[in-house]
């Protein structure tokens, strides 16, 4: 009984250390003032750039999620996250930039 409790506790700790899927990562707070000087065309270009960046880091984060699942299954350790493959911060920042640009586009009445 005691062994099962210890195993359950260790499993919970290992799973908590696994990479988070990108769709579950909240956007970081990015000040919209960063985009105040941009016109609508520049904001559209910035939005496209940020969406491309989000797609790239989301792909890397999904790979980290899969790598962690395999690592936990095979050796009991989320190997990808342990080796620096977790891109949670980068995903959050990219999402925050997109939200910031969208807010500025809305404020300026851009299409």
Tab-separated table of C-alpha atoms in Angstrom:
chain	number	residue	atom	x	y	z
A	1	UNK	CA	0.000	0.000	0.000
A	2	UNK	CA	2.774	2.399	0.968
A	3	UNK	CA	4.675	1.553	-2.238
A	4	UNK	CA	1.601	2.353	-4.356
A	5	UNK	CA	1.241	5.719	-2.646
A	6	UNK	CA	4.888	6.555	-3.270
A	7	UNK	CA	4.611	5.466	-6.910
A	8	UNK	CA	1.504	7.612	-7.360
A	9	UNK	CA	3.273	10.607	-5.837
A	10	UNK	CA	6.324	10.179	-8.047
A	11	UNK	CA	4.091	9.804	-11.117
A	12	UNK	CA	2.234	13.005	-10.257
A	13	UNK	CA	5.494	14.928	-9.908
A	14	UNK	CA	6.824	13.599	-13.218
A	15	UNK	CA	3.613	14.381	-15.087
A	16	UNK	CA	3.554	17.887	-13.637
A	17	UNK	CA	7.040	18.451	-15.075
A	18	UNK	CA	5.917	17.527	-18.591
A	19	UNK	CA	5.634	20.124	-21.340
A	20	UNK	CA	2.235	21.824	-21.671
A	21	UNK	CA	0.414	21.594	-25.020
A	22	UNK	CA	0.499	24.990	-26.798
A	23	UNK	CA	-3.284	25.358	-26.850
A	24	UNK	CA	-3.282	25.250	-23.032
A	25	UNK	CA	-0.640	27.984	-22.648
A	26	UNK	CA	-1.978	31.439	-21.813
A	27	UNK	CA	-0.726	34.528	-23.613
A	28	UNK	CA	1.895	36.650	-21.885
A	29	UNK	CA	0.941	40.251	-21.186
A	30	UNK	CA	2.556	42.446	-23.826
A	31	UNK	CA	1.974	46.227	-23.628
A	32	UNK	CA	0.030	47.446	-26.669
A	33	UNK	CA	2.101	50.633	-26.560
A	34	UNK	CA	4.833	48.632	-28.254
A	35	UNK	CA	2.770	48.860	-31.445
A	36	UNK	CA	1.348	52.397	-31.117
A	37	UNK	CA	3.729	53.917	-33.684
A	38	UNK	CA	2.824	51.386	-36.386
A	39	UNK	CA	0.266	52.123	-39.088
A	40	UNK	CA	-2.326	49.575	-40.240
A	41	UNK	CA	-0.087	48.082	-42.947
A	42	UNK	CA	2.815	47.671	-40.528
A	43	UNK	CA	0.470	46.136	-37.942
A	44	UNK	CA	-0.763	43.617	-40.530
A	45	UNK	CA	2.828	42.685	-41.350
A	46	UNK	CA	3.655	42.387	-37.641
A	47	UNK	CA	0.605	40.169	-37.130
A	48	UNK	CA	1.669	37.857	-39.963
A	49	UNK	CA	5.208	37.656	-38.576
A	50	UNK	CA	3.928	36.874	-35.071
A	51	UNK	CA	1.532	34.206	-36.352
A	52	UNK	CA	4.389	32.536	-38.231
A	53	UNK	CA	6.496	32.662	-35.062
A	54	UNK	CA	3.647	31.162	-33.008
A	55	UNK	CA	3.216	28.336	-35.515
A	56	UNK	CA	6.931	27.510	-35.325
A	57	UNK	CA	7.198	27.533	-31.522
A	58	UNK	CA	3.874	25.677	-31.193
A	59	UNK	CA	5.289	22.930	-33.408
A	60	UNK	CA	8.380	22.740	-31.200
A	61	UNK	CA	6.189	22.676	-28.083
A	62	UNK	CA	4.065	19.851	-29.500
A	63	UNK	CA	7.279	17.931	-30.175
A	64	UNK	CA	8.320	18.556	-26.552
A	65	UNK	CA	4.949	17.250	-25.326
A	66	UNK	CA	5.383	14.056	-27.370
A	67	UNK	CA	9.023	13.688	-26.318
A	68	UNK	CA	8.072	14.047	-22.665
A	69	UNK	CA	5.305	11.456	-22.993
A	70	UNK	CA	7.721	8.987	-24.562
A	71	UNK	CA	10.396	9.771	-21.967
A	72	UNK	CA	8.018	9.269	-19.053
A	73	UNK	CA	6.751	6.017	-20.569
A	74	UNK	CA	10.218	4.602	-21.296
A	75	UNK	CA	12.406	5.897	-18.475
A	76	UNK	CA	10.064	7.709	-16.111
A	77	UNK	CA	11.518	11.152	-16.817
A	78	UNK	CA	10.186	13.924	-19.107
A	79	UNK	CA	13.402	14.009	-21.109
A	80	UNK	CA	12.559	16.816	-23.555
A	81	UNK	CA	11.654	19.286	-20.811
A	82	UNK	CA	14.623	18.173	-18.719
A	83	UNK	CA	16.931	18.937	-21.658
A	84	UNK	CA	15.523	22.426	-22.332
A	85	UNK	CA	13.098	21.526	-25.126
A	86	UNK	CA	10.072	23.092	-23.423
A	87	UNK	CA	9.063	26.259	-25.332
A	88	UNK	CA	6.223	27.341	-23.023
A	89	UNK	CA	7.604	30.856	-22.499
A	90	UNK	CA	8.141	31.399	-26.224
A	91	UNK	CA	4.572	30.245	-26.979
A	92	UNK	CA	3.166	32.582	-24.306
A	93	UNK	CA	5.148	35.562	-25.645
A	94	UNK	CA	4.134	34.866	-29.258
A	95	UNK	CA	0.475	34.660	-28.209
A	96	UNK	CA	0.850	37.885	-26.233
A	97	UNK	CA	2.351	39.691	-29.238
A	98	UNK	CA	-0.557	38.559	-31.417
A	99	UNK	CA	-3.067	39.798	-28.845
A	100	UNK	CA	-1.207	43.109	-28.549
A	101	UNK	CA	-1.202	43.670	-32.305
A	102	UNK	CA	-4.894	42.703	-32.557
A	103	UNK	CA	-5.763	45.173	-29.801
A	104	UNK	CA	-3.820	47.961	-31.524
A	105	UNK	CA	-5.418	47.158	-34.890
A	106	UNK	CA	-8.839	47.324	-33.261
A	107	UNK	CA	-7.978	50.606	-31.514
A	108	UNK	CA	-6.886	52.149	-34.835
A	109	UNK	CA	-9.831	50.748	-36.769
A	110	UNK	CA	-7.677	48.697	-39.127
A	111	UNK	CA	-9.359	46.116	-41.339
